[in-house]
CSV table of C-alpha atoms in Angstrom, one decimal:
chain,number,residue,atom,x,y,z
A,277,MET,CA,-23.0,33.8,-4.1
A,278,ASN,CA,-23.0,32.2,-0.7
A,279,ASN,CA,-21.9,28.8,-2.1
A,280,PHE,CA,-19.3,30.6,-4.2
A,281,CYS,CA,-17.8,32.2,-1.1
A,282,LYS,CA,-18.0,28.9,0.8
A,283,TYR,CA,-16.0,27.2,-2.0
A,284,PHE,CA,-13.2,29.6,-1.8
A,285,ASP,CA,-13.2,29.7,1.9
A,286,SER,CA,-13.0,25.9,2.2
A,287,PHE,CA,-10.3,25.9,-0.5
A,288,PHE,CA,-8.0,28.3,1.3
A,289,ARG,CA,-8.6,26.7,4.7
A,290,GLY,CA,-7.8,23.3,3.2
A,291,LEU,CA,-4.7,24.7,1.7
A,292,LYS,CA,-3.6,26.2,5.0
A,293,THR,CA,-4.1,23.0,6.9
A,294,LEU,CA,-2.1,21.1,4.2
A,295,LEU,CA,0.8,23.5,4.6
A,296,VAL,CA,0.7,23.2,8.4
A,297,GLY,CA,0.9,19.4,7.9
A,298,LEU,CA,3.9,19.8,5.6
A,299,LYS,CA,5.6,22.1,8.0
A,300,THR,CA,5.1,19.7,10.9
A,301,THR,CA,6.6,16.7,9.0
A,302,ILE,CA,9.6,18.6,7.7
A,303,LYS,CA,10.4,19.6,11.3
A,304,VAL,CA,10.2,16.0,12.3
A,305,PHE,CA,12.4,15.1,9.3
A,306,PHE,CA,15.3,17.2,10.7
A,307,ARG,CA,14.7,16.3,14.3
A,308,LYS,CA,17.1,13.9,16.2
A,309,LYS,CA,15.9,10.4,15.6
A,310,ILE,CA,14.4,8.6,18.6
A,311,THR,CA,15.4,5.1,17.6
A,312,GLU,CA,17.5,3.3,20.2
A,313,LYS,CA,20.1,0.9,18.7
A,314,TYR,CA,19.7,-1.2,21.8
A,315,PRO,CA,22.4,-3.9,22.1
A,316,GLU,CA,25.0,-1.5,20.8
A,317,ASN,CA,24.2,1.4,23.0
A,318,ARG,CA,23.9,-0.4,26.3
A,319,ALA,CA,26.6,1.8,27.8
A,320,THR,CA,24.8,5.0,27.1
A,321,LEU,CA,21.2,3.8,27.3
A,322,LYS,CA,18.9,6.0,29.4
A,323,ILE,CA,15.7,4.5,30.7
A,324,SER,CA,13.2,6.8,32.4
A,325,ASP,CA,13.4,6.6,36.2
A,326,ARG,CA,9.6,6.1,36.3
A,327,PHE,CA,9.8,3.0,34.1
A,328,ARG,CA,8.6,-0.1,36.1
A,329,GLY,CA,11.2,-2.8,35.3
A,330,THR,CA,11.3,-4.8,38.4
A,331,LEU,CA,10.2,-4.6,42.1
A,332,THR,CA,13.0,-4.0,44.5
A,333,MET,CA,13.4,-3.5,48.2
A,334,PRO,CA,15.9,-0.7,48.9
A,335,HIS,CA,18.5,-1.4,51.6
A,336,ASP,CA,20.5,1.3,53.4
A,337,GLU,CA,24.3,1.1,54.2
A,338,ASN,CA,23.6,-0.9,57.3
A,339,ASN,CA,21.9,-3.6,55.3
A,340,GLN,CA,18.5,-2.5,56.7
A,341,HIS,CA,15.2,-2.3,54.9
A,342,ASN,CA,11.8,-0.7,55.9
A,343,CYS,CA,9.6,-3.8,55.6
A,344,VAL,CA,7.7,-4.7,58.7
A,345,ALA,CA,6.1,-7.8,57.1
A,346,CYS,CA,2.6,-6.5,57.4
A,347,GLY,CA,1.5,-8.3,54.2
A,348,LEU,CA,-0.5,-5.5,52.7
A,349,CYS,CA,1.4,-5.8,49.5
A,350,GLN,CA,0.5,-9.4,49.3
A,351,ILE,CA,-3.2,-8.6,49.8
A,352,ALA,CA,-3.0,-5.8,47.2
A,353,CYS,CA,-1.4,-7.9,44.5
A,354,PRO,CA,-3.9,-9.1,41.9
A,355,ASN,CA,-1.8,-12.0,40.7
A,356,GLY,CA,-0.4,-13.6,43.8
A,357,THR,CA,3.0,-12.5,42.7
A,358,ILE,CA,4.2,-11.6,46.2
A,359,THR,CA,4.5,-13.9,49.1
A,360,VAL,CA,5.7,-12.5,52.4
A,361,HIS,CA,7.3,-15.2,54.7
A,362,PHE,CA,7.8,-14.1,58.2
A,363,GLU,CA,8.3,-15.4,61.7
A,364,THR,CA,6.8,-14.0,64.9
A,365,VAL,CA,9.3,-13.2,67.6
A,366,GLU,CA,9.1,-11.5,71.0
A,367,ASN,CA,11.0,-8.3,71.4
A,368,GLU,CA,12.7,-6.9,74.5
A,369,GLU,CA,9.5,-5.3,75.7
A,370,GLY,CA,7.7,-8.6,75.5
A,371,LYS,CA,5.6,-7.7,72.5
A,372,LYS,CA,5.1,-10.2,69.7
A,373,ILE,CA,6.2,-8.7,66.3
A,374,LYS,CA,6.5,-10.1,62.8
A,375,VAL,CA,10.0,-10.3,61.3
A,376,LEU,CA,10.6,-10.7,57.6
A,377,THR,CA,12.4,-13.8,56.6
A,378,ASN,CA,11.9,-14.1,52.9
A,379,TYR,CA,10.1,-11.6,50.6
A,380,GLU,CA,9.3,-13.8,47.6
A,381,TYR,CA,8.6,-12.0,44.3
A,382,ASP,CA,7.7,-13.8,41.1
A,383,LEU,CA,8.7,-11.6,38.2
A,384,GLY,CA,7.1,-14.1,35.8
A,385,THR,CA,3.6,-13.3,37.0
A,386,CYS,CA,4.0,-9.6,37.8
A,387,VAL,CA,1.9,-7.2,35.7
A,388,PHE,CA,3.8,-4.1,37.0
A,389,CYS,CA,0.6,-2.4,38.2
A,390,GLN,CA,2.3,-0.8,41.2
A,391,LEU,CA,-0.6,-1.6,43.6
A,392,CYS,CA,1.9,-3.2,46.0
A,393,VAL,CA,4.0,-0.1,46.1
A,394,ASN,CA,1.0,2.1,46.7
A,395,ALA,CA,-0.3,-0.2,49.4
A,396,CYS,CA,3.0,-0.2,51.4
A,397,PRO,CA,2.7,2.0,54.4
A,398,HIS,CA,6.5,2.2,55.0
A,399,ASN,CA,7.8,2.7,51.4
A,400,ALA,CA,9.7,-0.5,51.8
A,401,ILE,CA,9.4,-1.5,48.2
A,402,THR,CA,9.7,0.4,44.9
A,403,PHE,CA,10.0,-0.2,41.2
A,404,GLU,CA,13.3,0.4,39.5
A,405,ASN,CA,14.1,0.7,35.8
A,406,SER,CA,16.3,-2.3,35.1
A,407,PHE,CA,14.7,-4.4,32.3
A,408,GLU,CA,17.1,-7.1,31.2
A,409,HIS,CA,15.5,-10.1,32.9
A,410,ALA,CA,15.9,-12.9,30.4
A,411,VAL,CA,16.6,-16.3,32.0
A,412,PHE,CA,16.4,-19.9,30.8
A,413,ASN,CA,14.2,-21.2,33.5
A,414,ARG,CA,10.9,-19.9,35.0
A,415,GLN,CA,12.1,-20.8,38.5
A,416,LYS,CA,14.9,-18.3,38.2
A,417,LEU,CA,12.3,-15.5,37.9
A,418,VAL,CA,11.2,-16.1,41.5
A,419,LYS,CA,13.3,-13.8,43.5
A,420,LYS,CA,14.1,-13.0,47.1
A,421,LEU,CA,14.0,-9.3,47.6
A,422,ASN,CA,15.4,-8.9,51.1
A,423,ARG,CA,19.1,-9.5,51.3
A,424,ASP,CA,20.6,-12.2,53.5
A,425,GLY,CA,21.1,-11.1,57.1
A,426,SER,CA,19.2,-7.8,56.6
A,427,THR,CA,17.1,-6.3,59.4
A,428,VAL,CA,14.3,-3.9,59.7
A,429,VAL,CA,15.1,-0.2,60.3
A,430,ASN,CA,14.2,0.5,64.0
A,431,LYS,CA,11.9,3.4,63.8
A,432,LYS,CA,11.7,5.4,67.1
B,191,MET,CA,28.6,21.7,-21.8
B,192,PHE,CA,29.2,18.0,-22.4
B,193,ASP,CA,27.2,16.9,-25.5
B,194,PHE,CA,26.5,13.2,-25.6
B,195,SER,CA,25.6,13.2,-29.3
B,196,VAL,CA,29.4,13.3,-29.9
B,197,VAL,CA,29.7,9.9,-28.3
B,198,SER,CA,26.7,8.4,-30.0
B,199,SER,CA,27.6,9.7,-33.5
B,200,TRP,CA,31.2,8.3,-33.0
B,201,ILE,CA,29.7,4.9,-32.1
B,202,HIS,CA,27.4,5.1,-35.1
B,203,GLN,CA,30.3,5.9,-37.5
B,204,PHE,CA,32.4,3.2,-36.1
B,205,LEU,CA,29.7,0.6,-36.5
B,206,THR,CA,28.7,1.6,-40.0
B,207,SER,CA,32.4,1.4,-41.1
B,208,VAL,CA,32.5,-2.3,-40.2
B,209,MET,CA,29.0,-3.5,-41.0
B,210,PRO,CA,25.9,-2.6,-43.1
B,211,GLU,CA,23.8,0.3,-41.7
B,212,GLY,CA,20.7,-1.7,-41.0
B,213,LEU,CA,22.6,-4.1,-38.7
B,214,ALA,CA,24.4,-1.2,-37.1
B,215,ILE,CA,21.1,0.5,-36.2
B,216,PHE,CA,19.7,-2.8,-34.9
B,217,LEU,CA,22.7,-3.3,-32.7
B,218,GLU,CA,22.4,0.3,-31.4
B,219,CYS,CA,18.8,-0.2,-30.6
B,220,LEU,CA,19.6,-3.3,-28.7
B,221,VAL,CA,22.3,-1.5,-26.7
B,222,VAL,CA,20.0,1.4,-25.9
B,223,GLY,CA,17.3,-1.0,-24.8
B,224,VAL,CA,19.6,-2.8,-22.5
B,225,CYS,CA,20.8,0.5,-21.1
B,226,ILE,CA,17.2,1.6,-20.5
B,227,LEU,CA,16.4,-1.6,-18.6
B,228,ALA,CA,19.6,-1.4,-16.6
B,229,ALA,CA,18.9,2.3,-15.7
B,230,TYR,CA,15.3,1.4,-14.9
B,231,ALA,CA,16.4,-1.3,-12.4
B,232,VAL,CA,19.1,0.8,-10.8
B,233,ILE,CA,16.9,3.8,-10.4
B,234,ALA,CA,14.1,1.6,-8.9
B,235,MET,CA,16.6,0.3,-6.3
B,236,ILE,CA,17.8,3.8,-5.5
B,237,LEU,CA,14.2,4.9,-5.1
B,238,ILE,CA,13.2,2.0,-2.9
B,239,TYR,CA,16.1,2.7,-0.6
B,240,MET,CA,15.4,6.4,-0.6
B,241,GLU,CA,11.7,5.8,0.1
B,242,ARG,CA,12.5,3.7,3.1
B,243,LYS,CA,15.0,6.1,4.5
B,244,ILE,CA,12.9,9.2,3.9
B,245,CYS,CA,9.8,7.6,5.2
B,246,ALA,CA,11.7,6.6,8.3
B,247,TRP,CA,13.1,10.2,8.8
B,248,PHE,CA,9.6,11.7,8.5
B,249,GLN,CA,8.5,9.3,11.2
B,250,CYS,CA,11.5,10.1,13.4
B,251,ARG,CA,13.0,6.7,12.8
B,252,ILE,CA,16.4,5.7,11.4
B,253,GLY,CA,15.2,3.2,8.7
B,254,PRO,CA,17.1,0.2,7.5
B,255,ASP,CA,20.6,0.1,8.9
B,256,ARG,CA,21.3,-3.6,9.7
B,257,VAL,CA,22.2,-5.0,6.3
B,258,GLY,CA,25.5,-3.4,5.3
B,259,LYS,CA,26.7,0.1,6.1
B,260,PHE,CA,23.6,2.3,6.5
B,261,GLY,CA,21.5,-0.6,5.3
B,262,LEU,CA,22.8,-0.1,1.8
B,263,LEU,CA,22.7,-3.9,1.1
B,264,GLN,CA,19.1,-4.1,2.2
B,265,LEU,CA,17.8,-3.4,-1.3
B,266,PHE,CA,20.0,-6.2,-2.8
B,267,ALA,CA,18.6,-8.5,-0.2
B,268,ASP,CA,15.1,-7.4,-1.2
B,269,VAL,CA,15.7,-7.9,-4.9
B,270,ILE,CA,17.2,-11.4,-4.3
B,271,LYS,CA,14.2,-12.3,-2.1
B,272,MET,CA,11.8,-11.1,-4.8
B,273,LEU,CA,13.6,-13.0,-7.6
B,274,ILE,CA,13.6,-16.4,-5.9
B,275,LYS,CA,10.0,-16.3,-4.7
B,276,GLU,CA,7.5,-18.6,-6.2
B,277,ILE,CA,4.9,-17.3,-8.6
B,278,VAL,CA,1.7,-18.8,-7.3
B,279,GLU,CA,-0.8,-20.2,-9.8
B,280,LEU,CA,-4.3,-19.5,-8.6
B,281,LYS,CA,-7.5,-21.4,-9.4
B,282,ASN,CA,-10.3,-19.8,-11.4
B,283,THR,CA,-8.2,-16.9,-12.7
B,284,ASP,CA,-7.7,-16.0,-16.3
B,285,LYS,CA,-4.2,-17.4,-16.5
B,286,PHE,CA,-3.1,-15.5,-19.7
B,287,LEU,CA,-4.4,-12.1,-18.7
B,288,HIS,CA,-3.1,-12.6,-15.2
B,289,ALA,CA,0.4,-13.2,-16.5
B,290,LEU,CA,0.1,-10.4,-19.1
B,291,ALA,CA,-1.0,-7.6,-16.8
B,292,PRO,CA,2.3,-6.9,-15.1
B,293,TYR,CA,4.1,-6.7,-18.4
B,294,ILE,CA,1.7,-4.1,-19.8
B,295,VAL,CA,2.1,-2.0,-16.7
B,296,ILE,CA,5.9,-2.2,-16.8
B,297,LEU,CA,6.0,-1.7,-20.6
B,298,SER,CA,4.1,1.6,-20.3
B,299,SER,CA,6.4,2.9,-17.7
B,300,ILE,CA,9.5,1.9,-19.6
B,301,LEU,CA,8.2,3.6,-22.7
B,302,ALA,CA,7.5,6.7,-20.7
B,303,PHE,CA,10.9,6.5,-19.0
B,304,ALA,CA,12.6,6.5,-22.5
B,305,CYS,CA,11.1,9.9,-23.2
B,306,LEU,CA,13.1,11.7,-20.5
B,307,PRO,CA,16.0,13.7,-21.9
B,308,ILE,CA,18.8,12.8,-19.5
B,309,ASN,CA,21.7,14.8,-21.0
B,310,LYS,CA,22.3,17.1,-23.9
B,311,GLY,CA,22.2,14.8,-27.0
B,312,MET,CA,21.0,11.9,-24.8
B,313,GLU,CA,17.3,11.8,-25.7
B,314,ILE,CA,16.1,8.3,-26.6
B,315,LEU,CA,12.6,9.0,-27.8
B,316,ASP,CA,12.5,12.6,-29.0
B,317,PHE,CA,10.1,13.8,-31.6
B,318,ASN,CA,7.8,16.7,-32.2
B,319,ILE,CA,4.9,15.4,-30.3
B,320,GLY,CA,6.9,14.0,-27.4
B,321,VAL,CA,4.7,15.4,-24.6
B,322,VAL,CA,1.6,13.8,-26.2
B,323,PHE,CA,3.4,10.6,-26.6
B,324,LEU,CA,4.5,10.6,-23.0
B,325,VAL,CA,0.9,11.2,-21.8
B,326,ALA,CA,-0.4,8.5,-24.1
B,327,VAL,CA,2.1,5.7,-23.0
B,328,SER,CA,2.0,6.6,-19.3
B,329,SER,CA,-1.8,6.2,-19.3
B,330,LEU,CA,-1.5,2.8,-21.0
B,331,GLY,CA,-0.6,1.4,-17.6
B,332,VAL,CA,-4.2,1.7,-16.5
B,333,ILE,CA,-5.0,-1.2,-19.0
B,334,GLY,CA,-2.6,-3.4,-17.1
B,335,ILE,CA,-4.0,-2.4,-13.8
B,336,LEU,CA,-7.6,-3.1,-14.9
B,337,LEU,CA,-6.5,-6.4,-16.4
B,338,ALA,CA,-4.8,-7.4,-13.2
B,339,GLY,CA,-7.9,-6.6,-11.2
B,340,TRP,CA,-10.2,-8.3,-13.6
B,341,SER,CA,-8.2,-11.5,-14.2
B,342,SER,CA,-7.4,-12.2,-10.5
B,343,ASN,CA,-11.1,-13.0,-9.9
B,344,SER,CA,-11.2,-11.4,-6.5
B,345,LYS,CA,-13.4,-8.7,-5.1
B,346,TYR,CA,-10.5,-6.7,-3.6
B,347,THR,CA,-8.5,-6.6,-6.8
B,348,MET,CA,-11.6,-5.7,-8.8
B,349,ILE,CA,-12.5,-2.8,-6.6
B,350,GLY,CA,-8.9,-1.6,-6.5
B,351,ALA,CA,-8.6,-1.7,-10.2
B,352,MET,CA,-11.9,0.1,-10.7
B,353,ARG,CA,-10.8,2.8,-8.3
B,354,SER,CA,-7.5,3.0,-10.0
B,355,GLY,CA,-9.1,3.4,-13.4
B,356,ALA,CA,-11.4,6.2,-12.2
B,357,GLN,CA,-8.5,7.9,-10.5
B,358,ILE,CA,-6.0,7.7,-13.3
B,359,ILE,CA,-8.5,8.8,-16.0
B,360,SER,CA,-9.6,11.8,-13.8
B,361,TYR,CA,-6.2,13.0,-12.8
B,362,GLU,CA,-4.9,12.6,-16.4
B,363,LEU,CA,-6.9,15.7,-17.2
B,364,SER,CA,-5.1,17.9,-14.6
B,365,ILE,CA,-1.8,16.6,-15.9
B,366,GLY,CA,-2.9,17.5,-19.4
B,367,MET,CA,-3.9,21.0,-18.3
B,368,CYS,CA,-0.4,21.6,-16.8
B,369,LEU,CA,1.4,20.2,-19.9
B,370,LEU,CA,-0.8,22.4,-22.1
B,371,ALA,CA,0.1,25.4,-20.1
B,372,VAL,CA,3.8,24.6,-20.7
B,373,ALA,CA,3.2,23.9,-24.4
B,374,ILE,CA,1.5,27.3,-24.8
B,375,PHE,CA,4.4,29.0,-23.0
B,376,THR,CA,7.2,27.2,-24.9
B,377,GLY,CA,5.4,26.8,-28.2
B,378,THR,CA,6.6,23.3,-28.7
B,379,LEU,CA,5.7,19.7,-27.7
B,380,GLN,CA,9.2,18.3,-28.1
B,381,PHE,CA,11.2,17.6,-25.0
B,382,SER,CA,14.6,18.7,-26.3
B,383,GLU,CA,13.1,22.0,-27.5
B,384,ILE,CA,11.3,22.6,-24.2
B,385,VAL,CA,14.7,22.1,-22.5
B,386,ALA,CA,16.5,24.3,-25.0
B,387,PHE,CA,13.8,27.0,-24.4
B,388,GLN,CA,14.9,27.2,-20.8
B,389,ALA,CA,18.5,28.0,-21.5
B,390,ASP,CA,18.2,31.6,-20.2
B,391,GLY,CA,16.2,30.6,-17.1
B,392,TRP,CA,14.1,27.7,-16.0
B,393,LEU,CA,10.4,27.8,-16.8
B,394,ILE,CA,9.4,28.1,-13.2
B,395,PHE,CA,11.2,31.4,-13.0
B,396,LYS,CA,10.4,32.6,-16.5
B,397,GLY,CA,6.7,31.8,-16.3
B,398,HIS,CA,6.4,33.0,-12.6
B,399,ILE,CA,2.8,32.7,-11.2
B,400,PRO,CA,1.1,30.4,-13.8
B,401,ALA,CA,4.2,28.2,-14.0
B,402,VAL,CA,4.4,27.8,-10.2
B,403,ILE,CA,0.7,26.9,-10.1
B,404,ALA,CA,1.1,24.5,-12.9
B,405,PHE,CA,4.1,22.9,-11.1
B,406,ILE,CA,2.1,22.4,-7.9
B,407,VAL,CA,-1.0,21.1,-9.7
B,408,TYR,CA,1.3,18.8,-11.7
B,409,LEU,CA,2.9,17.4,-8.6
B,410,ILE,CA,-0.4,16.7,-6.9
B,411,ALA,CA,-2.0,15.1,-10.0
B,412,GLY,CA,1.2,13.2,-10.7
B,413,ASN,CA,1.1,11.7,-7.2
B,414,ALA,CA,-2.4,10.6,-7.8
B,415,GLU,CA,-1.5,9.3,-11.2
B,416,THR,CA,1.1,6.9,-9.7
B,417,ASN,CA,-1.4,5.7,-7.1
B,418,ARG,CA,0.8,6.9,-4.3
B,419,GLY,CA,0.7,9.2,-1.3
B,420,PRO,CA,-2.6,10.4,0.0
B,421,PHE,CA,-4.2,9.1,-3.2
B,422,ASP,CA,-3.4,5.4,-2.7
B,423,MET,CA,-7.1,4.4,-2.8
B,424,PRO,CA,-6.5,1.5,-5.1
B,425,GLU,CA,-4.3,-0.3,-2.6
B,426,ALA,CA,-5.8,1.0,0.6
B,427,GLU,CA,-4.4,-1.7,2.9
B,428,SER,CA,-7.1,-1.4,5.6
B,429,GLU,CA,-10.0,-2.2,3.2
B,430,LEU,CA,-8.6,-3.8,0.0
B,431,THR,CA,-5.5,-5.6,1.4
B,432,ALA,CA,-3.2,-4.6,-1.5
B,433,GLY,CA,-5.7,-3.5,-4.2
B,434,TYR,CA,-5.2,-4.7,-7.7
B,435,HIS,CA,-2.0,-6.7,-7.0
B,436,THR,CA,-3.4,-8.6,-4.1
B,437,GLU,CA,-3.2,-11.9,-5.9
B,438,TYR,CA,0.2,-11.5,-7.4
B,439,SER,CA,3.4,-13.0,-6.0
B,440,GLY,CA,7.0,-13.2,-6.8
B,441,MET,CA,8.4,-11.2,-9.6
B,442,HIS,CA,5.0,-10.4,-11.1
B,443,PHE,CA,4.3,-8.5,-7.9
B,444,GLY,CA,7.8,-7.1,-8.2
B,445,PHE,CA,6.9,-5.7,-11.6
B,446,PHE,CA,4.0,-3.8,-10.1
B,447,TYR,CA,6.2,-2.6,-7.3
B,448,LEU,CA,9.0,-1.5,-9.7
B,449,SER,CA,6.6,0.3,-12.0
B,450,GLU,CA,5.1,2.2,-9.0
B,451,TYR,CA,8.5,3.6,-8.1
B,452,LEU,CA,9.5,4.2,-11.7
B,453,ASN,CA,6.2,6.0,-12.4
B,454,MET,CA,7.0,8.3,-9.5
B,455,PHE,CA,10.5,8.9,-11.0
B,456,ILE,CA,8.9,9.6,-14.4
B,457,ILE,CA,6.5,12.1,-12.9
B,458,ALA,CA,9.5,13.7,-11.1
B,459,GLY,CA,11.6,13.6,-14.2
B,460,VAL,CA,9.0,15.2,-16.4
B,461,ALA,CA,8.4,17.9,-13.8
B,462,ALA,CA,12.1,18.5,-13.6
B,463,THR,CA,12.3,18.6,-17.4
B,464,ILE,CA,9.5,20.9,-18.2
B,465,PHE,CA,9.5,23.2,-15.1
B,466,LEU,CA,13.0,23.0,-13.7
B,467,GLY,CA,15.0,22.9,-17.0
B,468,GLY,CA,15.9,19.2,-17.3
B,469,TRP,CA,19.6,18.9,-17.9
B,470,MET,CA,19.9,22.7,-18.4
B,471,PRO,CA,22.2,24.2,-15.7
B,472,LEU,CA,21.1,27.1,-13.6
B,473,HIS,CA,21.6,30.2,-15.8
B,474,ILE,CA,21.1,33.7,-14.6
B,475,PRO,CA,21.0,36.2,-17.5
B,476,GLY,CA,23.8,38.8,-17.1
B,477,LEU,CA,26.1,36.7,-14.9
B,478,GLU,CA,28.4,35.2,-17.6
B,479,GLY,CA,31.0,33.9,-15.1
B,480,PHE,CA,28.4,32.2,-13.0
B,481,ASN,CA,26.8,30.6,-16.0
B,482,ALA,CA,30.2,29.4,-17.3
B,483,ILE,CA,30.9,27.7,-13.9
B,484,MET,CA,27.5,26.1,-13.9
B,485,ASP,CA,28.1,24.7,-17.4
B,486,TYR,CA,31.0,22.6,-16.1
B,487,ILE,CA,28.6,20.5,-14.1
B,488,PRO,CA,27.4,17.8,-16.6
B,489,GLY,CA,23.8,17.7,-17.7
B,490,PHE,CA,22.9,14.4,-16.3
B,491,VAL,CA,24.0,15.5,-12.8
B,492,TRP,CA,21.6,18.4,-13.1
B,493,PHE,CA,18.8,16.2,-14.4
B,494,PHE,CA,19.1,13.6,-11.7
B,495,GLY,CA,19.6,16.2,-9.0
B,496,LYS,CA,16.4,18.0,-10.0
B,497,ALA,CA,14.5,14.7,-10.5
B,498,PHE,CA,15.4,13.4,-7.1
B,499,PHE,CA,14.6,16.7,-5.5
B,500,VAL,CA,11.1,16.4,-7.0
B,501,VAL,CA,11.0,12.8,-5.8
B,502,PHE,CA,11.7,14.1,-2.3
B,503,LEU,CA,8.8,16.6,-2.7
B,504,LEU,CA,6.5,13.7,-3.7
B,505,MET,CA,7.6,11.6,-0.8
B,506,TRP,CA,7.2,14.5,1.6
B,507,MET,CA,3.6,14.8,0.4
B,508,ARG,CA,3.1,11.1,0.7
B,509,TRP,CA,4.3,10.7,4.2
B,510,THR,CA,2.4,13.8,5.5
B,511,PHE,CA,-1.1,13.5,4.3
B,512,VAL,CA,-3.8,11.0,5.2
B,513,ARG,CA,-5.5,8.9,2.6
B,514,LEU,CA,-8.6,10.3,0.9
B,515,ARG,CA,-11.9,8.5,0.6
B,516,ILE,CA,-12.8,7.6,-3.0
B,517,ASP,CA,-15.6,10.3,-3.3
B,518,GLN,CA,-13.3,12.9,-1.7
B,519,LEU,CA,-10.6,11.9,-4.2
B,520,LEU,CA,-12.8,12.4,-7.2
B,521,LYS,CA,-14.4,15.6,-5.8
B,522,PHE,CA,-10.9,16.9,-5.2
B,523,GLU,CA,-10.0,16.4,-8.9
B,524,TRP,CA,-13.2,17.6,-10.5
B,525,LYS,CA,-14.2,20.4,-8.2
B,526,ILE,CA,-10.8,21.8,-7.2
B,527,LEU,CA,-7.8,20.7,-9.3
B,528,LEU,CA,-9.4,20.8,-12.7
B,529,PRO,CA,-10.9,24.3,-12.2
B,530,ILE,CA,-7.5,25.5,-11.0
B,531,GLY,CA,-5.9,23.9,-14.1
B,532,LEU,CA,-8.4,25.6,-16.4
B,533,PHE,CA,-7.9,29.0,-14.7
B,534,ASN,CA,-4.2,28.5,-14.9
B,535,LEU,CA,-4.4,27.8,-18.6
B,536,VAL,CA,-6.3,31.1,-19.2
B,537,LEU,CA,-3.7,32.9,-17.0
B,538,MET,CA,-0.9,31.4,-19.0
B,539,ILE,CA,-2.5,32.4,-22.3
B,540,LEU,CA,-2.8,36.0,-21.0
B,541,VAL,CA,0.8,36.0,-19.8
B,542,VAL,CA,2.0,34.8,-23.2
B,543,VAL,CA,-0.3,37.1,-25.2
B,544,PHE,CA,0.6,40.2,-23.3
B,545,LYS,CA,4.3,39.1,-22.9
B,546,LEU,CA,4.2,39.4,-19.1
B,547,HIS,CA,7.0,36.8,-18.7
B,548,PHE,CA,10.7,37.2,-18.3
C-alpha cells in the first residue's frame, strides 16, 4: 500500500514539475529576444555601465585629472600593463613632488581585473564601457591615458 | 467542401480515353510517387526551418536571419551543402548494409507519410487496416537504424542503435494502446472513415477524458518513437557523439536527418488525423451558419494547420525537458506510460459501452 501511494505521489509530482517546465519555456518563447544584431544596431546599442571595456583617466573641463603619480596602480597590476612615467619637481613651498608625464596603458595585456582602479587612492582612473578596440598593429594598443598638457587637480 | 476525388477521377478518365488502363494506372502511380517525394522534401525543409526558429525562440534567441529575409534561404543553403558533400567510404564497414540502412529508414517514413489523408478524396494509401499498416511500416525504420549501427563497426553507433531499438519497440506499445482506444471509439481502422466519423465534432471533444489522455500519451510516445526531444538517447551527443548515424556523411546522413523530421511530421499528422479531425473543419453541432463558413476553408489547410500545431507541441516538449537516462527512459515507458495506456483503454471501453460520449 505504501509503495502504491508512493507511485501515485511521484507520478503527480513529476507531472507537476513537467508542467512548470512547459510554462517557463512558453513564457520565454513570447518574451522579447535578447539577441543583439551588433553591427546594424550600433546607433542604439546599450552596453552596461559596469562593463569593463577600457581603462580611462577622466579629465575635467580644465583639462585636469586626479593622478598624483603615486604608482600604486602599477604595483597592483598583475600583468605589468600599466607604467607610470613621472618627473620630480619642486613646488613653490620647496617640497619635491611627483608630476605625471605619461600614463602608459597596454590594452593588449590588460585582463580587466580592476585591481588598479581599486588600488587608486584618488579615483584617478576608471573603466568605461567602450569595446571597439580592433587595430592592425599591437603597438597601437599601448595608449597614453593622460591628455597632452593636462595637470593634476590641486587639492586643498 | 472541396473534394479532390473530382480532380483525380477527371485525370483518370482523361488518361484512359487516350491509352490502355494499365498504362494509365502506371502513369498515375508514377505521378503520385513524385508528388509524395516532392511533398516529403518540401515539408522536411519547412520543418527544419521551423525547428531552428522555434528552438531559438524558446531559448530567447532570434535564430537564423542572415541568409535571405528572416533567414528563409538558410534551408536552401543547408540542402545544397548536404547534396555536394562527399560520402565517405570507411574501412572495415559492411559496405552494402552501410549504404542500405538510410534507404530503409527513409522508405519506412515515406510509406507512413503516404498513409496520411491530406484532403477529402486525397488519400494515397487508404484501406480498411490503415492504422495497422501505418504502425507496421513506421516501425520498419528500426531495422534501418539497427543496420546503420551494426554496419558502421563503431561502438558509438552500436550502442546508439541498440538503445534506439529498445526505445522504439517499447514505445510502440503505448502508441498501439492509444490507436486501439481510437479504434474502439470510432469502430474502424481506416483513416478516411476515422476522419468521416469526426464530422460532427473532433474526437478529442467527442471522446473527452479518455481521448485527451490518449492524445497526450500519444504525443509523448510519438516523441520517443522519433528519437527526439527528451528521449534522444540514441544520439545523446555528450556520450555517443551522434548515435547510430555517427559514421554517415553527405546525403546518407541527410536521409537520416530528413527522416527524423518527417517522422515527427508523421506523428503530428496522425495525431491531427485521429484526434483533431484531420482535414475535417471545426464543426459545432447546432451552429449551421458557423459550420458552413468553416467548410469554405479547404481541407488541406485544416490538415496542415493542425499537423503543424501538433509539431509545435512536440517541439515545445523537446526544447523544454532534459534528456532521460536509458534506464529512466525504459522505466518511464513500462511503469508509467503503458499502465496509463491500459487504464485509458479500459476507460474508453466503458465510455463506449455506456455511451458516455457526445
